[in-house]
């Protein structure tokens, strides 16, 4: 039986692609869920006036590399037709909405906290979600392709490497394990 530590490089080379693949799947599920929430809110027919209580931005990325992403958020509060007061935070809203503005929100009776202040644009939302899923699908295919390459090669890309337990070959044959030994020809 071989050394169990030989398995560690393979496991490590599998862990990173599997973690990336899981992250891609999570992002895809979130995109589909948000698209569905928007559609349900628009189709419900329930609307209410909502006041913008707060507008703020979040940033992500690394300033040293020049790639910083800024996301605009709005916090809205409205009263449902049942009299419940609901407050929600929405990302990527219009920059023209400022604190104190009153906007129309769309919500569902069962989940008013998933309301949206975005105007109904079902085709644009569908196209955006489809584009995101296509991109994420390509990323996932690339990850899985690299993963199958790692599994089939056993984590090593050096096919002619000597056996780890006999790094210098078989001393009896006098050669490296990848050299063929046989009877000498006179």
PDB file of C-alpha atoms in Angstrom:
ATOM      1  CA  UNK A   1       0.000   0.000   0.000  1.00  0.00           C
ATOM      2  CA  UNK A   2       1.303   3.461  -0.890  1.00  0.00           C
ATOM      3  CA  UNK A   3       1.851   6.424   1.313  1.00  0.00           C
ATOM      4  CA  UNK A   4      -1.509   8.089   2.160  1.00  0.00           C
ATOM      5  CA  UNK A   5       0.161  11.501   1.868  1.00  0.00           C
ATOM      6  CA  UNK A   6       0.293  10.992  -1.912  1.00  0.00           C
ATOM      7  CA  UNK A   7      -3.438  11.632  -1.988  1.00  0.00           C
ATOM      8  CA  UNK A   8      -3.152  15.114  -0.432  1.00  0.00           C
ATOM      9  CA  UNK A   9      -2.013  16.950  -3.595  1.00  0.00           C
ATOM     10  CA  UNK A  10      -4.894  15.387  -5.518  1.00  0.00           C
ATOM     11  CA  UNK A  11      -7.402  16.350  -2.844  1.00  0.00           C
ATOM     12  CA  UNK A  12      -6.046  19.902  -2.731  1.00  0.00           C
ATOM     13  CA  UNK A  13      -6.143  20.195  -6.524  1.00  0.00           C
ATOM     14  CA  UNK A  14      -9.782  19.059  -6.406  1.00  0.00           C
ATOM     15  CA  UNK A  15     -10.830  21.308  -3.511  1.00  0.00           C
ATOM     16  CA  UNK A  16     -10.252  24.612  -5.290  1.00  0.00           C
ATOM     17  CA  UNK A  17     -12.208  23.787  -8.470  1.00  0.00           C
ATOM     18  CA  UNK A  18     -15.024  22.224  -6.444  1.00  0.00           C
ATOM     19  CA  UNK A  19     -15.259  25.327  -4.227  1.00  0.00           C
ATOM     20  CA  UNK A  20     -15.321  27.560  -7.325  1.00  0.00           C
ATOM     21  CA  UNK A  21     -17.990  25.372  -8.942  1.00  0.00           C
ATOM     22  CA  UNK A  22     -20.105  25.566  -5.788  1.00  0.00           C
ATOM     23  CA  UNK A  23     -19.759  29.359  -5.748  1.00  0.00           C
ATOM     24  CA  UNK A  24     -20.863  29.555  -9.395  1.00  0.00           C
ATOM     25  CA  UNK A  25     -23.930  27.429  -8.629  1.00  0.00           C
ATOM     26  CA  UNK A  26     -24.810  29.609  -5.618  1.00  0.00           C
ATOM     27  CA  UNK A  27     -24.568  32.783  -7.741  1.00  0.00           C
ATOM     28  CA  UNK A  28     -26.711  31.201 -10.481  1.00  0.00           C
ATOM     29  CA  UNK A  29     -29.390  30.156  -7.981  1.00  0.00           C
ATOM     30  CA  UNK A  30     -29.404  33.659  -6.468  1.00  0.00           C
ATOM     31  CA  UNK A  31     -29.818  35.237  -9.933  1.00  0.00           C
ATOM     32  CA  UNK A  32     -32.735  32.963 -10.801  1.00  0.00           C
ATOM     33  CA  UNK A  33     -34.344  33.523  -7.393  1.00  0.00           C
ATOM     34  CA  UNK A  34     -34.101  37.324  -7.648  1.00  0.00           C
ATOM     35  CA  UNK A  35     -35.512  37.260 -11.172  1.00  0.00           C
ATOM     36  CA  UNK A  36     -38.425  35.154  -9.928  1.00  0.00           C
ATOM     37  CA  UNK A  37     -39.011  37.506  -6.991  1.00  0.00           C
ATOM     38  CA  UNK A  38     -39.159  40.496  -9.348  1.00  0.00           C
ATOM     39  CA  UNK A  39     -41.604  38.747 -11.677  1.00  0.00           C
ATOM     40  CA  UNK A  40     -43.870  37.696  -8.814  1.00  0.00           C
ATOM     41  CA  UNK A  41     -43.900  41.211  -7.372  1.00  0.00           C
ATOM     42  CA  UNK A  42     -44.758  42.744 -10.757  1.00  0.00           C
ATOM     43  CA  UNK A  43     -47.456  40.145 -11.534  1.00  0.00           C
ATOM     44  CA  UNK A  44     -49.133  40.306  -8.116  1.00  0.00           C
ATOM     45  CA  UNK A  45     -50.801  43.610  -8.889  1.00  0.00           C
ATOM     46  CA  UNK A  46     -50.048  44.864  -5.369  1.00  0.00           C
ATOM     47  CA  UNK A  47     -48.422  48.274  -5.200  1.00  0.00           C
ATOM     48  CA  UNK A  48     -47.886  50.853  -2.503  1.00  0.00           C
ATOM     49  CA  UNK A  49     -46.182  54.197  -2.125  1.00  0.00           C
ATOM     50  CA  UNK A  50     -42.839  53.842  -0.339  1.00  0.00           C
ATOM     51  CA  UNK A  51     -40.514  56.438   1.099  1.00  0.00           C
ATOM     52  CA  UNK A  52     -36.766  56.198   0.570  1.00  0.00           C
ATOM     53  CA  UNK A  53     -35.321  56.250   4.082  1.00  0.00           C
ATOM     54  CA  UNK A  54     -31.671  55.860   3.208  1.00  0.00           C
ATOM     55  CA  UNK A  55     -29.362  55.700   0.203  1.00  0.00           C
ATOM     56  CA  UNK A  56     -25.835  54.350   0.542  1.00  0.00           C
ATOM     57  CA  UNK A  57     -23.092  52.679  -1.452  1.00  0.00           C
ATOM     58  CA  UNK A  58     -20.916  49.659  -0.867  1.00  0.00           C
ATOM     59  CA  UNK A  59     -17.623  48.991  -2.592  1.00  0.00           C
ATOM     60  CA  UNK A  60     -15.836  45.776  -3.372  1.00  0.00           C
ATOM     61  CA  UNK A  61     -12.577  44.979  -5.062  1.00  0.00           C
ATOM     62  CA  UNK A  62      -9.003  46.077  -4.670  1.00  0.00           C
ATOM     63  CA  UNK A  63      -8.109  49.712  -5.112  1.00  0.00           C
ATOM     64  CA  UNK A  64      -4.449  48.870  -5.703  1.00  0.00           C
ATOM     65  CA  UNK A  65      -5.379  47.034  -8.917  1.00  0.00           C
ATOM     66  CA  UNK A  66      -7.776  49.719 -10.092  1.00  0.00           C
ATOM     67  CA  UNK A  67     -10.781  47.389 -10.053  1.00  0.00           C
ATOM     68  CA  UNK A  68     -13.296  48.699  -7.583  1.00  0.00           C
ATOM     69  CA  UNK A  69     -17.018  48.075  -7.917  1.00  0.00           C
ATOM     70  CA  UNK A  70     -19.540  50.404  -6.296  1.00  0.00           C
ATOM     71  CA  UNK A  71     -23.130  49.318  -5.628  1.00  0.00           C
ATOM     72  CA  UNK A  72     -25.901  51.771  -4.836  1.00  0.00           C
ATOM     73  CA  UNK A  73     -28.467  50.677  -2.227  1.00  0.00           C
ATOM     74  CA  UNK A  74     -31.789  52.199  -1.205  1.00  0.00           C
ATOM     75  CA  UNK A  75     -33.749  51.425   1.938  1.00  0.00           C
ATOM     76  CA  UNK A  76     -37.508  51.809   1.443  1.00  0.00           C
ATOM     77  CA  UNK A  77     -40.433  51.634   3.829  1.00  0.00           C
ATOM     78  CA  UNK A  78     -44.061  51.102   2.887  1.00  0.00           C
ATOM     79  CA  UNK A  79     -47.347  49.950   4.345  1.00  0.00           C
ATOM     80  CA  UNK A  80     -49.032  46.911   2.799  1.00  0.00           C
ATOM     81  CA  UNK A  81     -52.762  46.772   2.061  1.00  0.00           C
ATOM     82  CA  UNK A  82     -53.083  44.708   5.271  1.00  0.00           C
ATOM     83  CA  UNK A  83     -51.553  47.530   7.313  1.00  0.00           C
ATOM     84  CA  UNK A  84     -48.139  45.926   7.923  1.00  0.00           C
ATOM     85  CA  UNK A  85     -45.137  48.253   7.788  1.00  0.00           C
ATOM     86  CA  UNK A  86     -42.333  46.759   5.698  1.00  0.00           C
ATOM     87  CA  UNK A  87     -38.779  47.990   5.272  1.00  0.00           C
ATOM     88  CA  UNK A  88     -36.466  46.549   2.624  1.00  0.00           C
ATOM     89  CA  UNK A  89     -33.080  47.193   1.079  1.00  0.00           C
ATOM     90  CA  UNK A  90     -32.708  47.089  -2.693  1.00  0.00           C
ATOM     91  CA  UNK A  91     -29.447  47.069  -4.625  1.00  0.00           C
ATOM     92  CA  UNK A  92     -28.675  48.779  -7.918  1.00  0.00           C
ATOM     93  CA  UNK A  93     -31.555  51.219  -7.832  1.00  0.00           C
ATOM     94  CA  UNK A  94     -31.666  54.468  -9.787  1.00  0.00           C
ATOM     95  CA  UNK A  95     -29.160  57.104  -8.732  1.00  0.00           C
ATOM     96  CA  UNK A  96     -31.878  59.743  -9.127  1.00  0.00           C
ATOM     97  CA  UNK A  97     -33.775  58.420  -6.094  1.00  0.00           C
ATOM     98  CA  UNK A  98     -32.690  60.268  -2.948  1.00  0.00           C
ATOM     99  CA  UNK A  99     -33.681  60.165   0.718  1.00  0.00           C
ATOM    100  CA  UNK A 100     -37.245  61.420   1.181  1.00  0.00           C
ATOM    101  CA  UNK A 101     -38.436  60.512  -2.326  1.00  0.00           C
ATOM    102  CA  UNK A 102     -41.693  58.578  -2.611  1.00  0.00           C
ATOM    103  CA  UNK A 103     -41.714  55.790  -5.189  1.00  0.00           C
ATOM    104  CA  UNK A 104     -44.102  53.006  -6.151  1.00  0.00           C
ATOM    105  CA  UNK A 105     -43.131  49.554  -4.937  1.00  0.00           C
ATOM    106  CA  UNK A 106     -44.404  46.206  -6.179  1.00  0.00           C
ATOM    107  CA  UNK A 107     -44.812  43.341  -3.722  1.00  0.00           C
ATOM    108  CA  UNK A 108     -46.511  40.022  -3.126  1.00  0.00           C
ATOM    109  CA  UNK A 109     -48.921  39.440  -0.255  1.00  0.00           C
ATOM    110  CA  UNK A 110     -46.995  36.391   0.984  1.00  0.00           C
ATOM    111  CA  UNK A 111     -43.556  38.012   0.979  1.00  0.00           C
ATOM    112  CA  UNK A 112     -43.757  41.787   1.075  1.00  0.00           C
ATOM    113  CA  UNK A 113     -40.117  41.995   2.256  1.00  0.00           C
ATOM    114  CA  UNK A 114     -39.083  40.928  -1.259  1.00  0.00           C
ATOM    115  CA  UNK A 115     -40.632  44.034  -2.765  1.00  0.00           C
ATOM    116  CA  UNK A 116     -39.027  46.059  -5.534  1.00  0.00           C
ATOM    117  CA  UNK A 117     -39.060  49.687  -6.490  1.00  0.00           C
ATOM    118  CA  UNK A 118     -37.950  48.809 -10.022  1.00  0.00           C
ATOM    119  CA  UNK A 119     -40.416  49.503 -12.778  1.00  0.00           C
ATOM    120  CA  UNK A 120     -41.688  46.356 -14.517  1.00  0.00           C
ATOM    121  CA  UNK A 121     -39.305  45.283 -17.288  1.00  0.00           C
ATOM    122  CA  UNK A 122     -39.861  41.540 -17.648  1.00  0.00           C
ATOM    123  CA  UNK A 123     -38.077  41.151 -20.996  1.00  0.00           C
ATOM    124  CA  UNK A 124     -35.023  43.045 -19.805  1.00  0.00           C
ATOM    125  CA  UNK A 125     -34.938  41.028 -16.583  1.00  0.00           C
ATOM    126  CA  UNK A 126     -35.261  37.740 -18.489  1.00  0.00           C
ATOM    127  CA  UNK A 127     -32.520  38.726 -20.936  1.00  0.00           C
ATOM    128  CA  UNK A 128     -30.203  39.790 -18.114  1.00  0.00           C
ATOM    129  CA  UNK A 129     -30.801  36.589 -16.179  1.00  0.00           C
ATOM    130  CA  UNK A 130     -30.293  34.469 -19.310  1.00  0.00           C
ATOM    131  CA  UNK A 131     -27.024  36.264 -20.100  1.00  0.00           C
ATOM    132  CA  UNK A 132     -25.790  35.796 -16.538  1.00  0.00           C
ATOM    133  CA  UNK A 133     -26.699  32.096 -16.612  1.00  0.00           C
ATOM    134  CA  UNK A 134     -24.927  31.600 -19.948  1.00  0.00           C
ATOM    135  CA  UNK A 135     -21.779  33.223 -18.601  1.00  0.00           C
ATOM    136  CA  UNK A 136     -21.947  31.242 -15.361  1.00  0.00           C
ATOM    137  CA  UNK A 137     -22.567  28.064 -17.351  1.00  0.00           C
ATOM    138  CA  UNK A 138     -19.426  28.668 -19.412  1.00  0.00           C
ATOM    139  CA  UNK A 139     -17.430  29.285 -16.236  1.00  0.00           C
ATOM    140  CA  UNK A 140     -18.818  26.073 -14.735  1.00  0.00           C
ATOM    141  CA  UNK A 141     -17.953  24.068 -17.868  1.00  0.00           C
ATOM    142  CA  UNK A 142     -14.397  25.431 -17.719  1.00  0.00           C
ATOM    143  CA  UNK A 143     -14.080  24.516 -14.064  1.00  0.00           C
ATOM    144  CA  UNK A 144     -15.445  21.017 -14.653  1.00  0.00           C
ATOM    145  CA  UNK A 145     -13.130  20.530 -17.634  1.00  0.00           C
ATOM    146  CA  UNK A 146     -10.124  21.425 -15.501  1.00  0.00           C
ATOM    147  CA  UNK A 147     -11.474  19.169 -12.788  1.00  0.00           C
ATOM    148  CA  UNK A 148     -11.713  16.151 -15.106  1.00  0.00           C
ATOM    149  CA  UNK A 149      -8.159  16.821 -16.269  1.00  0.00           C
ATOM    150  CA  UNK A 150      -6.992  16.809 -12.662  1.00  0.00           C
ATOM    151  CA  UNK A 151      -8.825  13.574 -11.862  1.00  0.00           C
ATOM    152  CA  UNK A 152      -7.677  11.684 -14.959  1.00  0.00           C
ATOM    153  CA  UNK A 153      -4.054  12.683 -14.483  1.00  0.00           C
ATOM    154  CA  UNK A 154      -4.201  11.846 -10.780  1.00  0.00           C
ATOM    155  CA  UNK A 155      -3.210  15.369  -9.855  1.00  0.00           C
ATOM    156  CA  UNK A 156       0.117  15.098 -11.682  1.00  0.00           C
ATOM    157  CA  UNK A 157       0.874  16.370 -15.149  1.00  0.00           C
ATOM    158  CA  UNK A 158       4.262  14.627 -15.381  1.00  0.00           C
ATOM    159  CA  UNK A 159       3.487  11.257 -16.944  1.00  0.00           C
ATOM    160  CA  UNK A 160       7.106  10.108 -17.091  1.00  0.00           C
ATOM    161  CA  UNK A 161       7.880  10.851 -13.451  1.00  0.00           C
ATOM    162  CA  UNK A 162       9.542   8.057 -11.527  1.00  0.00           C
ATOM    163  CA  UNK A 163       7.682   6.213  -8.800  1.00  0.00           C
ATOM    164  CA  UNK A 164       7.759   8.205  -5.564  1.00  0.00           C
ATOM    165  CA  UNK A 165       8.785   5.176  -3.526  1.00  0.00           C
ATOM    166  CA  UNK A 166      11.797   4.527  -5.782  1.00  0.00           C
ATOM    167  CA  UNK A 167      12.870   7.993  -6.884  1.00  0.00           C
ATOM    168  CA  UNK A 168      16.116   6.857  -8.502  1.00  0.00           C
ATOM    169  CA  UNK A 169      14.842   3.757 -10.246  1.00  0.00           C
ATOM    170  CA  UNK A 170      15.523   0.117  -9.616  1.00  0.00           C
ATOM    171  CA  UNK A 171      19.127  -0.276  -8.450  1.00  0.00           C
ATOM    172  CA  UNK A 172      19.200  -3.869  -9.704  1.00  0.00           C
ATOM    173  CA  UNK A 173      18.506  -2.819 -13.293  1.00  0.00           C
ATOM    174  CA  UNK A 174      20.918   0.077 -13.090  1.00  0.00           C
ATOM    175  CA  UNK A 175      18.505   2.460 -14.775  1.00  0.00           C
ATOM    176  CA  UNK A 176      15.626   4.766 -14.214  1.00  0.00           C
ATOM    177  CA  UNK A 177      12.154   3.210 -13.991  1.00  0.00           C
ATOM    178  CA  UNK A 178      11.122   4.733 -17.310  1.00  0.00           C
ATOM    179  CA  UNK A 179      14.014   3.180 -19.163  1.00  0.00           C
ATOM    180  CA  UNK A 180      13.442  -0.263 -20.484  1.00  0.00           C
ATOM    181  CA  UNK A 181      15.930  -2.825 -19.404  1.00  0.00           C
ATOM    182  CA  UNK A 182      16.509  -6.058 -21.120  1.00  0.00           C
ATOM    183  CA  UNK A 183      19.258  -8.258 -22.366  1.00  0.00           C
ATOM    184  CA  UNK A 184      22.197  -6.391 -23.773  1.00  0.00           C
ATOM    185  CA  UNK A 185      22.765  -6.797 -27.444  1.00  0.00           C
ATOM    186  CA  UNK A 186      26.383  -7.750 -28.283  1.00  0.00           C
TER     187      UNK A 186
END
